[in-house]
Amino acid sequence: MRRINRFNTLGVLSLVTTNGETITDIADLRGKTVCIPEEPSYILRALCEKAGLTDGTDVTIETFATPSQLLAAVIKGQVAYAVLPEPLLSTAMSKKDTIRISLNLSDEWAKVFDGASLMQGCLVVRTAWAKEHPAELARFLSDYEASIRFVNENVTEASLLIETYFGTAAAVAAKAIPHCNLVYIAGNEM
């Protein structure tokens, strides 16, 4: 079963500290416990492995079932090191001024994987459906690309729409959008 794909989100993960310490390299995590949502934990594990750190021996990677559970723990000061995705990162930083970004995991990924982009979101369409509905798919993809461009180019207006339709405060959304790495990558570029 073949699918048509479009990438829509590059990396949105950052390593943060809540204790004032600055981490400048993945190897600096030796002896520390880092909390991360379950789903993207493979990214941190791969980065640690490339830095010569083994989970459970050199570093402890503690997973949370959901990003929102980790966000609550970070805000309460229950963790010293965490990996947060946008827009939760901007939410956390707006609620607690001791949270500091130490590493952008997209940058770390590119360093150790020969400049490769960290892809974290995509659109997938079944080939059979695409063949049966080519006009609808073309219209959707055109609107989809325009929507991504609109959000990136009109942060203030987009943040107000995000507040209206998704409940995230416009101020937080405005801070998060530039760090969400929203893209429209298709075809050979993909």
PDB file of C-alpha atoms in Angstrom:
ATOM      1  CA  MET A   1       0.000   0.000   0.000  1.00  0.00           C
ATOM      2  CA  ARG A   2       1.777   3.140  -1.245  1.00  0.00           C
ATOM      3  CA  ARG A   3       1.202   6.508   0.390  1.00  0.00           C
ATOM      4  CA  ILE A   4       1.738  10.129  -0.568  1.00  0.00           C
ATOM      5  CA  ASN A   5       3.644  11.990   2.141  1.00  0.00           C
ATOM      6  CA  ARG A   6       4.389  15.614   2.959  1.00  0.00           C
ATOM      7  CA  PHE A   7       6.633  16.684   5.819  1.00  0.00           C
ATOM      8  CA  ASN A   8       5.111  19.443   7.937  1.00  0.00           C
ATOM      9  CA  THR A   9       7.207  19.730  11.098  1.00  0.00           C
ATOM     10  CA  LEU A  10      10.913  19.643  11.643  1.00  0.00           C
ATOM     11  CA  GLY A  11      12.256  19.213  15.164  1.00  0.00           C
ATOM     12  CA  VAL A  12      10.399  20.906  18.024  1.00  0.00           C
ATOM     13  CA  LEU A  13      12.259  19.465  21.011  1.00  0.00           C
ATOM     14  CA  SER A  14      14.521  21.310  23.453  1.00  0.00           C
ATOM     15  CA  LEU A  15      16.433  20.135  26.486  1.00  0.00           C
ATOM     16  CA  VAL A  16      15.679  22.433  29.406  1.00  0.00           C
ATOM     17  CA  THR A  17      17.021  22.788  32.900  1.00  0.00           C
ATOM     18  CA  THR A  18      15.056  24.009  35.886  1.00  0.00           C
ATOM     19  CA  ASN A  19      17.937  24.242  38.369  1.00  0.00           C
ATOM     20  CA  GLY A  20      20.034  27.003  36.803  1.00  0.00           C
ATOM     21  CA  GLU A  21      22.562  24.599  35.302  1.00  0.00           C
ATOM     22  CA  THR A  22      23.480  24.879  31.641  1.00  0.00           C
ATOM     23  CA  ILE A  23      24.019  21.786  29.524  1.00  0.00           C
ATOM     24  CA  THR A  24      26.161  22.524  26.472  1.00  0.00           C
ATOM     25  CA  ASP A  25      26.513  19.017  25.054  1.00  0.00           C
ATOM     26  CA  ILE A  26      24.592  15.747  25.240  1.00  0.00           C
ATOM     27  CA  ALA A  27      27.630  14.215  26.972  1.00  0.00           C
ATOM     28  CA  ASP A  28      26.987  16.650  29.871  1.00  0.00           C
ATOM     29  CA  LEU A  29      23.966  14.494  30.765  1.00  0.00           C
ATOM     30  CA  ARG A  30      26.234  11.800  32.236  1.00  0.00           C
ATOM     31  CA  GLY A  31      24.966  10.924  35.719  1.00  0.00           C
ATOM     32  CA  LYS A  32      21.736  12.850  35.305  1.00  0.00           C
ATOM     33  CA  THR A  33      18.067  11.907  34.985  1.00  0.00           C
ATOM     34  CA  VAL A  34      16.358  13.440  31.963  1.00  0.00           C
ATOM     35  CA  CYS A  35      12.576  13.365  31.669  1.00  0.00           C
ATOM     36  CA  ILE A  36      10.911  13.194  28.263  1.00  0.00           C
ATOM     37  CA  PRO A  37       7.490  12.286  26.852  1.00  0.00           C
ATOM     38  CA  GLU A  38       7.356   8.609  25.806  1.00  0.00           C
ATOM     39  CA  GLU A  39       6.735   9.142  22.107  1.00  0.00           C
ATOM     40  CA  PRO A  40       9.901  11.098  21.159  1.00  0.00           C
ATOM     41  CA  SER A  41      12.158   9.321  23.677  1.00  0.00           C
ATOM     42  CA  TYR A  42      13.860   7.431  20.832  1.00  0.00           C
ATOM     43  CA  ILE A  43      15.347  10.758  19.704  1.00  0.00           C
ATOM     44  CA  LEU A  44      17.031  11.391  23.044  1.00  0.00           C
ATOM     45  CA  ARG A  45      18.168   7.766  23.258  1.00  0.00           C
ATOM     46  CA  ALA A  46      19.792   8.008  19.802  1.00  0.00           C
ATOM     47  CA  LEU A  47      21.557  11.252  20.719  1.00  0.00           C
ATOM     48  CA  CYS A  48      22.787   9.792  24.002  1.00  0.00           C
ATOM     49  CA  GLU A  49      24.048   6.680  22.215  1.00  0.00           C
ATOM     50  CA  LYS A  50      25.991   8.839  19.741  1.00  0.00           C
ATOM     51  CA  ALA A  51      27.512  10.676  22.742  1.00  0.00           C
ATOM     52  CA  GLY A  52      28.565   7.362  24.306  1.00  0.00           C
ATOM     53  CA  LEU A  53      25.885   7.393  27.007  1.00  0.00           C
ATOM     54  CA  THR A  54      23.864   4.275  27.792  1.00  0.00           C
ATOM     55  CA  ASP A  55      20.404   4.694  29.313  1.00  0.00           C
ATOM     56  CA  GLY A  56      20.338   3.097  32.754  1.00  0.00           C
ATOM     57  CA  THR A  57      24.112   3.144  33.126  1.00  0.00           C
ATOM     58  CA  ASP A  58      25.469   6.583  32.185  1.00  0.00           C
ATOM     59  CA  VAL A  59      22.215   8.534  32.073  1.00  0.00           C
ATOM     60  CA  THR A  60      18.663   7.819  33.206  1.00  0.00           C
ATOM     61  CA  ILE A  61      15.922   8.586  30.707  1.00  0.00           C
ATOM     62  CA  GLU A  62      12.587   8.753  32.498  1.00  0.00           C
ATOM     63  CA  THR A  63       9.557   8.777  30.229  1.00  0.00           C
ATOM     64  CA  PHE A  64       6.191  10.381  30.887  1.00  0.00           C
ATOM     65  CA  ALA A  65       3.055   9.034  29.228  1.00  0.00           C
ATOM     66  CA  THR A  66       2.119  12.438  27.825  1.00  0.00           C
ATOM     67  CA  PRO A  67       3.830  15.777  27.211  1.00  0.00           C
ATOM     68  CA  SER A  68       1.241  17.512  29.437  1.00  0.00           C
ATOM     69  CA  GLN A  69       2.165  15.285  32.402  1.00  0.00           C
ATOM     70  CA  LEU A  70       5.802  16.242  31.962  1.00  0.00           C
ATOM     71  CA  LEU A  71       4.863  19.906  31.629  1.00  0.00           C
ATOM     72  CA  ALA A  72       3.099  19.766  35.013  1.00  0.00           C
ATOM     73  CA  ALA A  73       6.136  18.139  36.637  1.00  0.00           C
ATOM     74  CA  VAL A  74       8.483  20.751  35.158  1.00  0.00           C
ATOM     75  CA  ILE A  75       6.315  23.642  36.332  1.00  0.00           C
ATOM     76  CA  LYS A  76       6.105  22.139  39.834  1.00  0.00           C
ATOM     77  CA  GLY A  77       9.912  21.850  39.905  1.00  0.00           C
ATOM     78  CA  GLN A  78       9.838  18.056  40.205  1.00  0.00           C
ATOM     79  CA  VAL A  79      12.451  17.526  37.475  1.00  0.00           C
ATOM     80  CA  ALA A  80      15.801  19.213  36.879  1.00  0.00           C
ATOM     81  CA  TYR A  81      16.306  18.157  33.233  1.00  0.00           C
ATOM     82  CA  ALA A  82      13.554  17.680  30.699  1.00  0.00           C
ATOM     83  CA  VAL A  83      12.941  17.525  26.984  1.00  0.00           C
ATOM     84  CA  LEU A  84       9.875  19.546  26.028  1.00  0.00           C
ATOM     85  CA  PRO A  85       8.216  20.055  22.644  1.00  0.00           C
ATOM     86  CA  GLU A  86       6.801  23.337  21.470  1.00  0.00           C
ATOM     87  CA  PRO A  87       4.335  24.810  22.309  1.00  0.00           C
ATOM     88  CA  LEU A  88       4.651  23.242  25.779  1.00  0.00           C
ATOM     89  CA  LEU A  89       8.145  24.667  26.071  1.00  0.00           C
ATOM     90  CA  SER A  90       6.842  28.214  25.658  1.00  0.00           C
ATOM     91  CA  THR A  91       4.007  27.437  28.077  1.00  0.00           C
ATOM     92  CA  ALA A  92       6.474  26.198  30.705  1.00  0.00           C
ATOM     93  CA  MET A  93       8.750  29.202  30.275  1.00  0.00           C
ATOM     94  CA  SER A  94       5.798  31.574  30.632  1.00  0.00           C
ATOM     95  CA  LYS A  95       4.842  29.959  33.956  1.00  0.00           C
ATOM     96  CA  LYS A  96       8.255  29.485  35.559  1.00  0.00           C
ATOM     97  CA  ASP A  97      11.149  31.864  34.994  1.00  0.00           C
ATOM     98  CA  THR A  98      13.843  29.414  36.144  1.00  0.00           C
ATOM     99  CA  ILE A  99      13.372  27.188  33.078  1.00  0.00           C
ATOM    100  CA  ARG A 100      16.253  27.597  30.639  1.00  0.00           C
ATOM    101  CA  ILE A 101      16.785  26.103  27.190  1.00  0.00           C
ATOM    102  CA  SER A 102      20.126  24.317  27.073  1.00  0.00           C
ATOM    103  CA  LEU A 103      20.033  22.396  23.793  1.00  0.00           C
ATOM    104  CA  ASN A 104      17.924  22.374  20.670  1.00  0.00           C
ATOM    105  CA  LEU A 105      17.646  18.674  19.808  1.00  0.00           C
ATOM    106  CA  SER A 106      17.284  19.444  16.084  1.00  0.00           C
ATOM    107  CA  ASP A 107      20.711  21.085  16.137  1.00  0.00           C
ATOM    108  CA  GLU A 108      22.160  18.165  18.094  1.00  0.00           C
ATOM    109  CA  TRP A 109      20.598  15.695  15.642  1.00  0.00           C
ATOM    110  CA  ALA A 110      22.145  17.492  12.653  1.00  0.00           C
ATOM    111  CA  LYS A 111      25.567  17.471  14.352  1.00  0.00           C
ATOM    112  CA  VAL A 112      25.683  13.719  14.883  1.00  0.00           C
ATOM    113  CA  PHE A 113      23.684  12.538  11.854  1.00  0.00           C
ATOM    114  CA  ASP A 114      25.629  14.284   9.081  1.00  0.00           C
ATOM    115  CA  GLY A 115      23.395  17.357   8.814  1.00  0.00           C
ATOM    116  CA  ALA A 116      20.147  15.373   8.617  1.00  0.00           C
ATOM    117  CA  SER A 117      16.970  17.193   9.583  1.00  0.00           C
ATOM    118  CA  LEU A 118      14.964  15.872  12.490  1.00  0.00           C
ATOM    119  CA  MET A 119      11.517  15.203  10.993  1.00  0.00           C
ATOM    120  CA  GLN A 120       8.720  15.084  13.558  1.00  0.00           C
ATOM    121  CA  GLY A 121       5.532  15.466  11.597  1.00  0.00           C
ATOM    122  CA  CYS A 122       4.127  14.425   8.262  1.00  0.00           C
ATOM    123  CA  LEU A 123       0.930  14.045   6.315  1.00  0.00           C
ATOM    124  CA  VAL A 124       0.166  10.587   4.936  1.00  0.00           C
ATOM    125  CA  VAL A 125      -2.487   9.815   2.310  1.00  0.00           C
ATOM    126  CA  ARG A 126      -3.367   6.368   0.977  1.00  0.00           C
ATOM    127  CA  THR A 127      -2.568   6.058  -2.706  1.00  0.00           C
ATOM    128  CA  ALA A 128      -5.941   4.458  -3.443  1.00  0.00           C
ATOM    129  CA  TRP A 129      -7.780   7.412  -1.899  1.00  0.00           C
ATOM    130  CA  ALA A 130      -5.522   9.897  -3.708  1.00  0.00           C
ATOM    131  CA  LYS A 131      -6.272   8.207  -7.055  1.00  0.00           C
ATOM    132  CA  GLU A 132     -10.029   8.299  -6.388  1.00  0.00           C
ATOM    133  CA  HIS A 133     -10.010  11.955  -5.212  1.00  0.00           C
ATOM    134  CA  PRO A 134      -7.254  13.817  -7.080  1.00  0.00           C
ATOM    135  CA  ALA A 135      -9.041  17.191  -7.149  1.00  0.00           C
ATOM    136  CA  GLU A 136      -9.860  17.087  -3.430  1.00  0.00           C
ATOM    137  CA  LEU A 137      -6.292  16.091  -2.593  1.00  0.00           C
ATOM    138  CA  ALA A 138      -4.814  18.844  -4.762  1.00  0.00           C
ATOM    139  CA  ARG A 139      -7.109  21.437  -3.160  1.00  0.00           C
ATOM    140  CA  PHE A 140      -6.318  20.184   0.340  1.00  0.00           C
ATOM    141  CA  LEU A 141      -2.551  20.215  -0.273  1.00  0.00           C
ATOM    142  CA  SER A 142      -2.730  23.729  -1.709  1.00  0.00           C
ATOM    143  CA  ASP A 143      -4.728  24.939   1.318  1.00  0.00           C
ATOM    144  CA  TYR A 144      -2.421  23.031   3.661  1.00  0.00           C
ATOM    145  CA  GLU A 145       0.681  24.677   2.226  1.00  0.00           C
ATOM    146  CA  ALA A 146      -0.990  28.104   2.339  1.00  0.00           C
ATOM    147  CA  SER A 147      -2.001  27.529   5.966  1.00  0.00           C
ATOM    148  CA  ILE A 148       1.563  26.712   7.011  1.00  0.00           C
ATOM    149  CA  ARG A 149       2.860  29.766   5.148  1.00  0.00           C
ATOM    150  CA  PHE A 150       0.161  31.947   6.778  1.00  0.00           C
ATOM    151  CA  VAL A 151       1.068  30.829  10.298  1.00  0.00           C
ATOM    152  CA  ASN A 152       4.790  31.395   9.724  1.00  0.00           C
ATOM    153  CA  GLU A 153       4.306  34.798   8.098  1.00  0.00           C
ATOM    154  CA  ASN A 154       1.478  36.120  10.329  1.00  0.00           C
ATOM    155  CA  VAL A 155       2.459  35.068  13.829  1.00  0.00           C
ATOM    156  CA  THR A 156       0.279  37.576  15.685  1.00  0.00           C
ATOM    157  CA  GLU A 157      -2.882  36.832  13.710  1.00  0.00           C
ATOM    158  CA  ALA A 158      -2.210  33.082  13.780  1.00  0.00           C
ATOM    159  CA  SER A 159      -1.654  33.146  17.543  1.00  0.00           C
ATOM    160  CA  LEU A 160      -5.071  34.759  18.030  1.00  0.00           C
ATOM    161  CA  LEU A 161      -6.663  32.011  15.921  1.00  0.00           C
ATOM    162  CA  ILE A 162      -4.814  29.365  17.924  1.00  0.00           C
ATOM    163  CA  GLU A 163      -6.164  30.860  21.140  1.00  0.00           C
ATOM    164  CA  THR A 164      -9.705  30.915  19.741  1.00  0.00           C
ATOM    165  CA  TYR A 165      -9.741  27.395  18.332  1.00  0.00           C
ATOM    166  CA  PHE A 166      -7.273  25.473  20.503  1.00  0.00           C
ATOM    167  CA  GLY A 167      -7.211  27.317  23.826  1.00  0.00           C
ATOM    168  CA  THR A 168      -3.480  28.072  23.973  1.00  0.00           C
ATOM    169  CA  ALA A 169      -2.972  31.659  25.096  1.00  0.00           C
ATOM    170  CA  ALA A 170      -2.136  33.924  22.151  1.00  0.00           C
ATOM    171  CA  ALA A 171       0.980  35.250  23.924  1.00  0.00           C
ATOM    172  CA  VAL A 172       2.297  31.707  24.372  1.00  0.00           C
ATOM    173  CA  ALA A 173       1.399  30.723  20.798  1.00  0.00           C
ATOM    174  CA  ALA A 174       3.185  33.814  19.455  1.00  0.00           C
ATOM    175  CA  LYS A 175       6.352  32.787  21.307  1.00  0.00           C
ATOM    176  CA  ALA A 176       6.045  29.152  20.213  1.00  0.00           C
ATOM    177  CA  ILE A 177       5.277  29.532  16.498  1.00  0.00           C
ATOM    178  CA  PRO A 178       8.788  30.621  15.437  1.00  0.00           C
ATOM    179  CA  HIS A 179      10.199  27.537  17.198  1.00  0.00           C
ATOM    180  CA  CYS A 180       7.660  25.022  15.866  1.00  0.00           C
ATOM    181  CA  ASN A 181       9.581  24.552  12.595  1.00  0.00           C
ATOM    182  CA  LEU A 182       6.402  24.365  10.542  1.00  0.00           C
ATOM    183  CA  VAL A 183       7.301  23.522   6.935  1.00  0.00           C
ATOM    184  CA  TYR A 184       5.781  22.201   3.757  1.00  0.00           C
ATOM    185  CA  ILE A 185       8.252  19.836   2.133  1.00  0.00           C
ATOM    186  CA  ALA A 186       7.082  17.712  -0.793  1.00  0.00           C
ATOM    187  CA  GLY A 187       8.363  15.763  -3.767  1.00  0.00           C
ATOM    188  CA  ASN A 188      12.101  15.456  -4.402  1.00  0.00           C
ATOM    189  CA  GLU A 189      12.930  17.951  -1.645  1.00  0.00           C
ATOM    190  CA  MET A 190      11.318  15.535   0.811  1.00  0.00           C
TER     191      MET A 190
END
